[in-house]
Coordinates of C-alpha atoms and ligand atoms in Angstrom, one line a residue:
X1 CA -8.1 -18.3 -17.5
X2 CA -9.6 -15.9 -19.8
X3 CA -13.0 -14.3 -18.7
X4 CA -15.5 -13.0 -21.6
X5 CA -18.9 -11.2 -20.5
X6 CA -22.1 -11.5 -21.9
X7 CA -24.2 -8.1 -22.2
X8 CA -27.5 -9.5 -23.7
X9 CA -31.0 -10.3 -23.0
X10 CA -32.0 -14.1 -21.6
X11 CA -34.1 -16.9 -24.0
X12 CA -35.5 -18.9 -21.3
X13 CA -35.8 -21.8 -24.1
X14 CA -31.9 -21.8 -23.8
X15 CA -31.2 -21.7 -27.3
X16 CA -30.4 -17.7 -28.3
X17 CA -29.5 -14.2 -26.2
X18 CA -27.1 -14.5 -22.7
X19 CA -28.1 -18.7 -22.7
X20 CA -26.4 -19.2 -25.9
X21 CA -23.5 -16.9 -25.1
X22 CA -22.8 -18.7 -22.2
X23 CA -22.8 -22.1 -23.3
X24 CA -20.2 -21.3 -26.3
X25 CA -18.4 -19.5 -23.8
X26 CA -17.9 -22.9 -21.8
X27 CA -17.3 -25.1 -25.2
X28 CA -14.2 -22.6 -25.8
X29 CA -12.6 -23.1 -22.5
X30 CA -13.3 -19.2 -21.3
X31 CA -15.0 -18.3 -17.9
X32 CA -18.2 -17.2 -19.0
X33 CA -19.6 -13.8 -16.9
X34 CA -23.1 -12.5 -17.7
X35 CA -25.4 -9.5 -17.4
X36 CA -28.9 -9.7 -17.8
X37 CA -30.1 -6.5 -19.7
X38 CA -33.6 -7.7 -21.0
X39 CA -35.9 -10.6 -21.0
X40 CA -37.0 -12.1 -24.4
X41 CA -40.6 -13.8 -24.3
X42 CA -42.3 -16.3 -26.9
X43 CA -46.0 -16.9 -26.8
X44 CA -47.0 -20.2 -27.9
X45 CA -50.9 -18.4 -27.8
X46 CA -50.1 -16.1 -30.4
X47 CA -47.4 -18.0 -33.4
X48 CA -44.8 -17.7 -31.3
X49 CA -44.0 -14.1 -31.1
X50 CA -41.5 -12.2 -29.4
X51 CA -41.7 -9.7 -26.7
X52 CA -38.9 -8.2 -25.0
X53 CA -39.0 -6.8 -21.4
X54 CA -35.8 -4.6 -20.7
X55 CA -34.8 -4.9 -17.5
X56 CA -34.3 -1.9 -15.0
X57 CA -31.1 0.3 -15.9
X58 CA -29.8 0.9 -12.4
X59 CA -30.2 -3.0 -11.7
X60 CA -27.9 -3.6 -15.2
X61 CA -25.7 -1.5 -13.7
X62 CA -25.6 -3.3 -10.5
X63 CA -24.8 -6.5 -12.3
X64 CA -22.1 -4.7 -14.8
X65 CA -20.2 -3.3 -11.1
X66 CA -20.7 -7.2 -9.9
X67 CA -19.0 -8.5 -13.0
X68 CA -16.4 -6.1 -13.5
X69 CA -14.6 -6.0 -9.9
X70 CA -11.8 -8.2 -10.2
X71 CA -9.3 -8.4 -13.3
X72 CA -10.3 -6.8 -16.5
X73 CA -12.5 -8.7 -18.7
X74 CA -10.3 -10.7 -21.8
X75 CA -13.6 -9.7 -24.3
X76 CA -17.1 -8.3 -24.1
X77 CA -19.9 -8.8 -25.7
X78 CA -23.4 -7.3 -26.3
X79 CA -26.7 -8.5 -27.8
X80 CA -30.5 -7.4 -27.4
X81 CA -29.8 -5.0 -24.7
X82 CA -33.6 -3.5 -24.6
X83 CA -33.5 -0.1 -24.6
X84 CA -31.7 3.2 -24.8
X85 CA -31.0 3.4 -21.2
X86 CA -29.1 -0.2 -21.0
X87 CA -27.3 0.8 -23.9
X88 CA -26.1 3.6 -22.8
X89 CA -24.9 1.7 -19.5
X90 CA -23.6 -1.1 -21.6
X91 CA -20.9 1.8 -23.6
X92 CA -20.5 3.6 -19.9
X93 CA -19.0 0.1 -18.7
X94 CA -17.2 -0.6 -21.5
X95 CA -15.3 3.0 -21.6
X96 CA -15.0 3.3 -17.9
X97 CA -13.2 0.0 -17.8
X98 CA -11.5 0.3 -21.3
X99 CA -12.6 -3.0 -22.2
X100 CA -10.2 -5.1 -25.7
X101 CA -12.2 -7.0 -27.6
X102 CA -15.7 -5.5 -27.7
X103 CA -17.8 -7.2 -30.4
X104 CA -21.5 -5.6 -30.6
X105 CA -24.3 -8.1 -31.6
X106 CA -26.6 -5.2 -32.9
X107 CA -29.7 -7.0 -32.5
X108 CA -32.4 -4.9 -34.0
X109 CA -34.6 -8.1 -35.5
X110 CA -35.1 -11.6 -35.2
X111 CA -36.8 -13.9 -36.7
X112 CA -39.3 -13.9 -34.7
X113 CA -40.5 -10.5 -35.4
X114 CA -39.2 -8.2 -38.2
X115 CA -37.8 -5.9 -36.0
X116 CA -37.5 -5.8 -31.9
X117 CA -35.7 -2.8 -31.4
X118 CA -37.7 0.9 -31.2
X119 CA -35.8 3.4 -33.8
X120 CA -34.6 5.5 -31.0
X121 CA -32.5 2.1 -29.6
X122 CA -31.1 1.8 -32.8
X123 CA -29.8 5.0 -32.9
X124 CA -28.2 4.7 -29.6
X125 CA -26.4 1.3 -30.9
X126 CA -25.7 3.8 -34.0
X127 CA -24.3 7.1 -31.6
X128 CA -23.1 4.5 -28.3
X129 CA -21.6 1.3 -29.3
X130 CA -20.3 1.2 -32.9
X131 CA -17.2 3.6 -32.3
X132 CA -16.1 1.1 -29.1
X133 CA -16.6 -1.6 -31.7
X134 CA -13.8 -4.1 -32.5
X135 CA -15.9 -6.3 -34.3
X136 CA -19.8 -5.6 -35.0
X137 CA -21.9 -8.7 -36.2
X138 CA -25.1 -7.4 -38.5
X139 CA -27.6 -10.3 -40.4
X140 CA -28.5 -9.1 -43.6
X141 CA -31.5 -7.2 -41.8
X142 CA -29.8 -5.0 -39.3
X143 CA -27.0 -4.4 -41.6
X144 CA -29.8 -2.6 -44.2
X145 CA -31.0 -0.7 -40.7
X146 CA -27.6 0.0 -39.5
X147 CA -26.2 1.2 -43.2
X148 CA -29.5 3.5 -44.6
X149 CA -29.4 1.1 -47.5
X150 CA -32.8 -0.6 -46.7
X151 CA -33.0 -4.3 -48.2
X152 CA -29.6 -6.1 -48.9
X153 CA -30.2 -8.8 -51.8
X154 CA -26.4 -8.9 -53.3
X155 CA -23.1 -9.2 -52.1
X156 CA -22.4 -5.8 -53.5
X157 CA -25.3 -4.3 -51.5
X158 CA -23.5 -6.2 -48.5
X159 CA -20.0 -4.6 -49.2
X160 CA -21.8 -1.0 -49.3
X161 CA -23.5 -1.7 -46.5
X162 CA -20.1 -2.6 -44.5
X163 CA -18.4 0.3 -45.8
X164 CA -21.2 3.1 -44.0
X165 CA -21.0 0.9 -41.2
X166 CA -17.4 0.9 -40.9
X167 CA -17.6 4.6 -41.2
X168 CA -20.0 4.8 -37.7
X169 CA -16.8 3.4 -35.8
X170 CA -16.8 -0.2 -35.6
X171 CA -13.2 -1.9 -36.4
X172 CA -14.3 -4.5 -38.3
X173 CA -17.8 -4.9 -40.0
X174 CA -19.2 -8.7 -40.6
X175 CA -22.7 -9.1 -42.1
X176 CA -24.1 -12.3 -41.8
X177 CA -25.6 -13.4 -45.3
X178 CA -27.3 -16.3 -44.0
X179 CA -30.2 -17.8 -45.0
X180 CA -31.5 -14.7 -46.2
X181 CA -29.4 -13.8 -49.3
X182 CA -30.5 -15.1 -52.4
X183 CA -28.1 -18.2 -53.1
X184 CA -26.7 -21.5 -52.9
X185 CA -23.8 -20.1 -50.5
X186 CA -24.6 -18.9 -46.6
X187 CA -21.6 -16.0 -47.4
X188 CA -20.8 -13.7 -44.3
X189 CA -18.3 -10.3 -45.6
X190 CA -15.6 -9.2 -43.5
X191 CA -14.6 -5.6 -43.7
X192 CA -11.7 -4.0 -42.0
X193 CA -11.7 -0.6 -43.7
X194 CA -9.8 -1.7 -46.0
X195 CA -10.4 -4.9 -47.7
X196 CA -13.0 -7.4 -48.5
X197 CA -12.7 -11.1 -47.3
X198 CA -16.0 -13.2 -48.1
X199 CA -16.5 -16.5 -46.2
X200 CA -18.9 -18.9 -47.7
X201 CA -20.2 -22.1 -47.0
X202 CA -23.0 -24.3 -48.1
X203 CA -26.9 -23.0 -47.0
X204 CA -27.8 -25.8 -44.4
X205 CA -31.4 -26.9 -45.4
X206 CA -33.1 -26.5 -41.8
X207 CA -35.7 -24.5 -39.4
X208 CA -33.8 -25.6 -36.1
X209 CA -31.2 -22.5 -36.2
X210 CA -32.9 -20.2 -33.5
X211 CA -29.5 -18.6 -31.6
X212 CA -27.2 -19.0 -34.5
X213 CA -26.4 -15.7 -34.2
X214 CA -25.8 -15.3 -30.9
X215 CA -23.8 -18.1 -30.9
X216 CA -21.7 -16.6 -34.1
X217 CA -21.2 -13.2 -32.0
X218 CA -20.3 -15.1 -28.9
X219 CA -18.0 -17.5 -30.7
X220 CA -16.2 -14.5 -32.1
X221 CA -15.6 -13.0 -28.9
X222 CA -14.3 -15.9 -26.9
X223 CA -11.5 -16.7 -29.9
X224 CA -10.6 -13.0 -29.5
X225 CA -10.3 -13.6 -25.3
X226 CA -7.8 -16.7 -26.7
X227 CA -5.5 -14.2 -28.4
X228 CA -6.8 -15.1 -31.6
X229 CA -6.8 -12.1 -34.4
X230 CA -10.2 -11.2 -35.4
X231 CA -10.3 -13.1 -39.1
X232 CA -9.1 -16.2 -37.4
X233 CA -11.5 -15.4 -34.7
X234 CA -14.5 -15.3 -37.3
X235 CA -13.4 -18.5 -39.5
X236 CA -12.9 -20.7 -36.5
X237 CA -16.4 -19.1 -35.5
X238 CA -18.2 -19.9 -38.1
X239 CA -17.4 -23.6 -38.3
X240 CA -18.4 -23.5 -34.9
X241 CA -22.0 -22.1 -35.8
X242 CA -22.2 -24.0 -38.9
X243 CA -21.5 -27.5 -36.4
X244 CA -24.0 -25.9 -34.4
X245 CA -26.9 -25.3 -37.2
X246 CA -26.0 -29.1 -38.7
X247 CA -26.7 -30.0 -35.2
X248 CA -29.7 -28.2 -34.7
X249 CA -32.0 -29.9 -31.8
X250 CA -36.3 -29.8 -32.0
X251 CA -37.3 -27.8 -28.9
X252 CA -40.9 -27.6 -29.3
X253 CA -43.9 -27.1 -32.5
X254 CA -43.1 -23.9 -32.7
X255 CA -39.2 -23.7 -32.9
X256 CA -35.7 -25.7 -33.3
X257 CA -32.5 -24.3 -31.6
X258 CA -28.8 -24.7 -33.0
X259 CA -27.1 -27.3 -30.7
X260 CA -24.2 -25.3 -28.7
X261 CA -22.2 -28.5 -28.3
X262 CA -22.0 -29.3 -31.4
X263 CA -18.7 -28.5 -32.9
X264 CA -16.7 -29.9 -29.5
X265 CA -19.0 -33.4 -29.3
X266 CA -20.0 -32.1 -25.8
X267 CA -23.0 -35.1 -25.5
X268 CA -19.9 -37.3 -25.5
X269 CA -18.8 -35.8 -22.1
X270 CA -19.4 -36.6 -18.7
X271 CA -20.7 -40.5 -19.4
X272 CA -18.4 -42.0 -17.4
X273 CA -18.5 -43.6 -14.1
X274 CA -18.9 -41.4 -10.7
X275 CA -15.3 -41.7 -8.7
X276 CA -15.5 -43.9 -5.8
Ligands
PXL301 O1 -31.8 -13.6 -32.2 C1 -31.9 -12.4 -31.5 C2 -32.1 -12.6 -30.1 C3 -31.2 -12.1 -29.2 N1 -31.3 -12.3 -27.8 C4 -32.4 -12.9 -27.3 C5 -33.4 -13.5 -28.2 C6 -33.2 -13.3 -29.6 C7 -34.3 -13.9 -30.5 O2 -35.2 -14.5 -30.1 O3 -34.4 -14.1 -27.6 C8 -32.5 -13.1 -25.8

């Protein structure tokens, strides 16, 4: 069976971060392995907002030597890894154990709060990760960050942006549009160095997407632990976040998460009858 880890921080509201990872993990049919490298926070006092707790570097790296001692991982992935230290542990691991199929979830901001990430992280996600990259998964946001470009309104802006950050390292560059490009179209650009591919699809009118792109990254990575090539990999990805957003489930007043299950029908499962 293929095994995929999960380098990210946990949402204890199970929608976003390692929770999400792991749960589209388990909808593709891979063994899902995890290491906690932060803890994400709402406050319901205070509108909601986010605050992230990094956990310990020497106790990620305790969890990274527990993952990785059997057979190599089938693909990696990373998302809000909380500070320099855990990134830097997060690129150690992957070199060390020359890991295929990394795909980097640069999480730098959410929508919770403009932007999570202290500069100096982001240039360690800049310097660290984006030359292991086989895939790296920007939103519109991170992509201005990542690129110098500032604000990304066009699809032009978007292609410029995926050219500088194809230049940092990363194999293939794909900015998420989403909701936040000016539109009809929720259009994601894939860049391999060499050509342009733009996948579009209709906005889906909602609030309930928190973890869509988590669940887009992770999604990504499991197809590549299948054997399937990145573009394929990405399409098949994002009907399975777009099933997911449709799908979106009400979690409290403050927020609505995409439904994992969506695309496989997984609140069909498991109604039968116990054995006798
Ligand atoms: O969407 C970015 C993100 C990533 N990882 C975790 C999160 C969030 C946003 O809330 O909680 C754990």
């Amino acid at each position: 069976m293929e095994k995929v880890i999960s380098i990210a921080g946990s949402d204890s509201t199970g929608g976003a971060g390692i929770e999400a990872d792991l749960k589209t993990f388990q909808e593709y049919g891979v063994f899902g392995f995890a290491t906690i490298a932060s803890i994400v926070t709402m406050d319901p006092q205070a509108g909601w907002s986010h605050e992230v707790t990094a956990m310990e570097p020497a106790l990620v790296e305790k969890q990274l030597i527990s993952a990785f001692a059997g057979d190599p991982m089938d693909a990696l992935k990373t998302g809000m890894l909380g500070n320099e230290d855990n990134i830097v542990q997060a690129a150690k691991m992957i070199q060390q154990q020359q890991v295929k199929n990394v795909v980097i979830d640069p999480v730098i901001a959410c929508k919770g709060t403009a932007e999570i990430l202290q500069p100096k992280s982001v240039d360690a996600i800049i310097t660290h990760l984006l030359p292991l990259a086989d895939v790296v998964t920007p939103n519109l946001v991170e992509a201005g960050i990542l690129s110098g470009l500032g604000d990304l309104t066009s699809v032009e802006a978007m292609k410029q942006a995926a050219e500088k950050i194809h230049q940092l390292g990363a194999k293939y560059v794909v900015i998420k549009g989403g909701h936040r490009l000016p539109g009809a179209k929720a259009i994601d650009l894939v860049y391999d160095g060499e050509s342009f591919l733009l996948l579009e699809s209709e906005k889906i009118a909602t609030d309930f997407n928190h973890g869509a792109g988590c669940t887009f990254s992770a999604a990504i990575a499991a197809g590549l632990a299948k054997g399937k090539p990145v573009v394929e990999s990405v399409r098949l990805a994002k009907a399975f976040v777009t099933a997911a957003i449709k799908e979106g489930v009400v979690i409290n007043p403050y927020v609505g998460h995409v439904w994992h299950g969506a695309y496989t029908h997984a609140q069909s499962r498991m109604n039968e009858e116990a054995p006798q």
